[in-house]
């Protein structure tokens, strides 16, 4: 502990006293405002490999569904309806993945635990606030330090290598949408595989695919395994996220059995806080709030910022 300007810093990792709604705010921090004008990306080898694998697996599923099952089908409307539906879900899933990966999850500015910043907080003499010793930042309430992002993240739920980013205050909505759409396309792929196997067996594997029967079987078996694994994983994760949002409790807080020092929101208020406003189609739209013009301006202001 050290004395500074009548206030006390305490180097601890958890249980900060500074709340998110105190005078400390992202709009009042020039460093955080500058960070908001740059692209967020984590340079983590494992995370980048997992993110690329996610895209490749979705592309593989789309290839099998489109070229192995739907295009050879003699039922025109069956192929069109299922093809449009599957590809739309795939686009929404990958868009949600990108928004989760490239959105600042709520990082606290590095090195803001300075005398000048302390003076701007207008704290009472003797008031104790908490500083992260790893990134030298003042920790808001419910913030945790991520060893991979090397930043303190507000309302950090967990670090997910599949999206190469932390899931936190600002990108949890996109992560929920990502798990939901992946679960939907996985279920859709499994249903299509079931129909295709039945059709091929009934037709004795003649003209059921443009590929040879052995190749068709292998491709569809791999798709079934992928679909089952992804459906199980993302459905469980989706349910866990919705449960956490409704209980206003992050996964880290639940695992560490942290006693809430904040006033918990009601279940519906928690959903509106994460997804924004009253229920509407915007809740399930990963493109909501995305501005291409603003993204281009970010690039012109000095290029992307890469978190380390």
Coordinates of C-alpha atoms in Angstrom, one line a residue, residues 40-285:
X40 CA -9.0 -4.5 -31.5
X41 CA -7.1 -7.7 -32.2
X42 CA -5.3 -10.1 -30.0
X43 CA -2.0 -11.5 -31.2
X44 CA -2.2 -14.9 -29.6
X45 CA -1.0 -17.9 -31.7
X46 CA -3.3 -20.5 -30.2
X47 CA -6.3 -18.1 -30.5
X48 CA -5.6 -17.3 -34.1
X49 CA -5.3 -21.0 -35.0
X50 CA -8.6 -21.8 -33.3
X51 CA -10.3 -18.8 -35.0
X52 CA -9.1 -20.0 -38.4
X53 CA -10.2 -23.5 -37.6
X54 CA -13.6 -22.3 -36.8
X55 CA -14.0 -20.6 -40.2
X56 CA -12.6 -23.7 -42.0
X57 CA -15.0 -26.0 -40.2
X58 CA -18.0 -23.7 -41.2
X59 CA -16.7 -23.6 -44.8
X60 CA -16.4 -27.4 -44.8
X61 CA -19.9 -27.8 -43.6
X62 CA -21.2 -25.3 -46.2
X63 CA -19.3 -27.2 -48.9
X64 CA -20.8 -30.6 -48.0
X65 CA -24.3 -29.3 -47.5
X66 CA -24.3 -27.3 -50.8
X67 CA -22.3 -29.5 -53.2
X68 CA -22.8 -33.0 -51.8
X69 CA -26.4 -32.8 -50.6
X70 CA -28.4 -30.0 -52.1
X71 CA -27.2 -29.3 -55.6
X72 CA -27.5 -33.0 -56.7
X73 CA -31.0 -33.1 -55.3
X74 CA -33.9 -33.5 -57.8
X75 CA -36.2 -31.5 -55.6
X76 CA -35.6 -27.9 -56.7
X77 CA -37.4 -26.1 -53.9
X78 CA -35.9 -28.4 -51.2
X79 CA -32.5 -27.4 -52.4
X80 CA -33.2 -23.7 -52.7
X81 CA -35.0 -23.3 -49.3
X82 CA -32.4 -25.3 -47.4
X83 CA -29.5 -23.7 -49.3
X84 CA -30.6 -20.2 -48.6
X85 CA -31.4 -20.9 -45.0
X86 CA -28.1 -22.7 -44.3
X87 CA -26.0 -20.1 -46.0
X88 CA -27.8 -17.2 -44.2
X89 CA -27.2 -18.9 -40.9
X90 CA -23.5 -19.4 -41.8
X91 CA -23.1 -15.7 -42.7
X92 CA -24.7 -14.7 -39.4
X93 CA -22.5 -17.1 -37.4
X94 CA -19.3 -15.9 -39.1
X95 CA -20.3 -12.3 -38.8
X96 CA -21.0 -12.8 -35.0
X97 CA -17.6 -14.4 -34.7
X98 CA -15.8 -11.5 -36.4
X99 CA -17.7 -9.0 -34.2
X100 CA -16.7 -10.9 -31.1
X101 CA -13.1 -11.2 -32.1
X102 CA -12.6 -7.6 -33.3
X103 CA -14.6 -5.8 -30.6
X104 CA -12.9 -4.4 -27.5
X105 CA -14.4 -6.5 -24.7
X106 CA -14.1 -3.7 -22.2
X107 CA -10.4 -3.3 -21.6
X108 CA -9.3 -0.9 -18.9
X109 CA -6.6 1.5 -20.2
X110 CA -3.1 0.4 -19.3
X111 CA -1.0 2.5 -16.9
X112 CA -3.9 4.9 -15.9
X113 CA -3.0 4.6 -12.2
X114 CA -1.2 8.0 -12.2
X115 CA -1.4 11.0 -9.9
X116 CA -3.1 13.1 -12.7
X117 CA -5.7 10.4 -13.3
X118 CA -6.3 10.0 -9.6
X119 CA -6.9 13.8 -9.3
X120 CA -9.5 13.6 -12.1
X121 CA -11.4 10.9 -10.2
X122 CA -12.2 13.4 -7.4
X123 CA -12.0 10.7 -4.7
X124 CA -12.5 11.4 -1.0
X125 CA -9.4 11.6 1.1
X126 CA -8.4 8.2 2.5
X127 CA -10.6 6.3 0.0
X128 CA -9.2 3.0 -1.1
X129 CA -9.1 2.1 -4.7
X130 CA -7.5 -0.9 -6.3
X131 CA -4.7 -1.1 -8.9
X132 CA -3.8 -4.1 -11.0
X133 CA -0.1 -4.8 -10.5
X134 CA 0.2 -6.6 -13.8
X135 CA -1.0 -3.8 -16.2
X136 CA -0.8 -0.9 -13.7
X137 CA -4.4 0.2 -14.2
X138 CA -7.1 1.2 -11.8
X139 CA -9.5 -1.7 -11.6
X140 CA -13.2 -1.0 -11.9
X141 CA -15.6 -3.2 -9.9
X142 CA -16.1 -6.7 -11.5
X143 CA -13.0 -6.3 -13.7
X144 CA -10.5 -9.1 -13.9
X145 CA -7.0 -9.4 -15.5
X146 CA -6.6 -11.6 -18.5
X147 CA -3.2 -13.2 -18.8
X148 CA -3.6 -13.7 -22.6
X149 CA -5.0 -10.2 -23.5
X150 CA -2.6 -8.7 -20.8
X151 CA -5.4 -6.3 -19.9
X152 CA -8.0 -5.9 -17.2
X153 CA -11.4 -6.6 -18.7
X154 CA -14.7 -5.2 -17.4
X155 CA -17.2 -7.9 -16.5
X156 CA -14.8 -10.5 -17.9
X157 CA -16.7 -13.8 -18.3
X158 CA -13.9 -15.9 -19.8
X159 CA -11.2 -15.9 -22.5
X160 CA -12.4 -17.9 -25.5
X161 CA -9.6 -19.2 -27.8
X162 CA -12.3 -20.0 -30.5
X163 CA -13.0 -16.3 -30.9
X164 CA -9.4 -15.2 -30.0
X165 CA -10.7 -12.7 -27.5
X166 CA -12.1 -12.2 -24.0
X167 CA -15.8 -12.3 -23.6
X168 CA -16.6 -9.2 -21.6
X169 CA -18.9 -6.2 -21.1
X170 CA -18.8 -4.9 -24.7
X171 CA -18.8 -8.1 -26.8
X172 CA -20.8 -10.6 -24.8
X173 CA -23.8 -10.0 -27.1
X174 CA -21.9 -11.0 -30.2
X175 CA -20.5 -14.1 -28.5
X176 CA -24.0 -15.2 -27.5
X177 CA -25.2 -14.7 -31.1
X178 CA -22.1 -16.7 -32.3
X179 CA -23.0 -19.7 -30.1
X180 CA -26.6 -19.5 -31.1
X181 CA -26.1 -19.4 -34.9
X182 CA -23.4 -22.2 -34.7
X183 CA -25.8 -24.4 -32.8
X184 CA -28.5 -23.7 -35.4
X185 CA -26.4 -24.5 -38.4
X186 CA -25.1 -27.6 -36.7
X187 CA -28.6 -28.8 -36.0
X188 CA -29.6 -28.0 -39.6
X189 CA -26.6 -29.9 -41.0
X190 CA -27.5 -32.9 -38.9
X191 CA -31.1 -32.9 -40.1
X192 CA -30.0 -32.6 -43.7
X193 CA -27.5 -35.5 -43.2
X194 CA -30.3 -37.6 -41.9
X195 CA -32.5 -36.9 -44.9
X196 CA -29.6 -37.5 -47.3
X197 CA -28.6 -40.8 -45.8
X198 CA -32.3 -42.0 -46.0
X199 CA -32.5 -40.8 -49.6
X200 CA -29.3 -42.4 -50.6
X201 CA -30.1 -45.8 -49.0
X202 CA -33.6 -45.8 -50.5
X203 CA -32.1 -45.1 -53.9
X204 CA -29.3 -47.6 -53.4
X205 CA -26.7 -44.8 -53.7
X206 CA -27.5 -44.2 -57.4
X207 CA -27.6 -40.5 -58.4
X208 CA -27.8 -39.3 -54.8
X209 CA -24.6 -37.3 -55.1
X210 CA -22.1 -36.1 -57.8
X211 CA -19.4 -37.8 -55.7
X212 CA -18.8 -41.6 -55.5
X213 CA -20.6 -43.4 -52.7
X214 CA -17.5 -43.9 -50.5
X215 CA -16.5 -40.3 -50.8
X216 CA -20.1 -39.2 -50.1
X217 CA -20.3 -41.4 -47.0
X218 CA -16.9 -40.1 -45.6
X219 CA -17.8 -36.5 -46.2
X220 CA -21.2 -36.9 -44.5
X221 CA -19.8 -38.8 -41.5
X222 CA -17.3 -36.1 -40.8
X223 CA -20.0 -33.5 -41.1
X224 CA -22.2 -35.5 -38.7
X225 CA -19.4 -35.7 -36.2
X226 CA -18.6 -32.0 -36.6
X227 CA -22.3 -31.0 -36.3
X228 CA -22.8 -33.1 -33.2
X229 CA -19.7 -31.8 -31.4
X230 CA -20.4 -28.2 -32.3
X231 CA -24.1 -28.5 -31.5
X232 CA -23.4 -29.9 -28.0
X233 CA -20.6 -27.4 -27.2
X234 CA -22.4 -24.2 -28.4
X235 CA -25.8 -25.2 -27.1
X236 CA -24.3 -25.7 -23.6
X237 CA -22.3 -22.4 -23.9
X238 CA -25.4 -20.5 -25.1
X239 CA -27.4 -21.8 -22.2
X240 CA -24.6 -20.9 -19.8
X241 CA -24.3 -17.4 -21.1
X242 CA -28.1 -16.7 -21.0
X243 CA -28.1 -18.1 -17.4
X244 CA -25.2 -15.8 -16.4
X245 CA -26.8 -12.7 -18.0
X246 CA -30.1 -13.4 -16.3
X247 CA -28.3 -13.8 -12.9
X248 CA -26.1 -10.8 -13.6
X249 CA -23.0 -13.0 -12.8
X250 CA -20.0 -13.7 -14.9
X251 CA -18.5 -17.2 -15.2
X252 CA -15.4 -16.1 -13.3
X253 CA -17.5 -14.7 -10.4
X254 CA -19.5 -18.0 -10.4
X255 CA -16.5 -20.2 -10.4
X256 CA -14.8 -18.2 -7.6
X257 CA -18.0 -17.9 -5.6
X258 CA -17.5 -14.2 -5.3
X259 CA -20.1 -12.5 -3.2
X260 CA -21.9 -9.7 -5.1
X261 CA -20.9 -6.3 -4.0
X262 CA -23.1 -4.8 -6.7
X263 CA -26.8 -4.5 -7.0
X264 CA -27.9 -7.3 -9.3
X265 CA -30.2 -6.5 -12.2
X266 CA -33.5 -8.2 -12.6
X267 CA -33.3 -11.0 -15.2
X268 CA -35.1 -9.0 -18.0
X269 CA -33.0 -5.9 -17.2
X270 CA -29.8 -8.0 -17.6
X271 CA -30.9 -9.1 -21.0
X272 CA -31.7 -5.6 -22.1
X273 CA -28.4 -4.4 -20.7
X274 CA -26.4 -6.9 -22.8
X275 CA -28.5 -6.9 -26.0
X276 CA -29.4 -3.2 -25.9
X277 CA -32.9 -1.7 -25.4
X278 CA -36.2 -3.3 -25.8
X279 CA -36.6 -6.7 -27.5
X280 CA -36.5 -6.4 -31.3
X281 CA -34.9 -8.1 -34.3
X282 CA -31.8 -6.0 -33.6
X283 CA -31.1 -8.4 -30.7
X284 CA -30.2 -11.2 -33.1
X285 CA -28.6 -9.0 -35.7

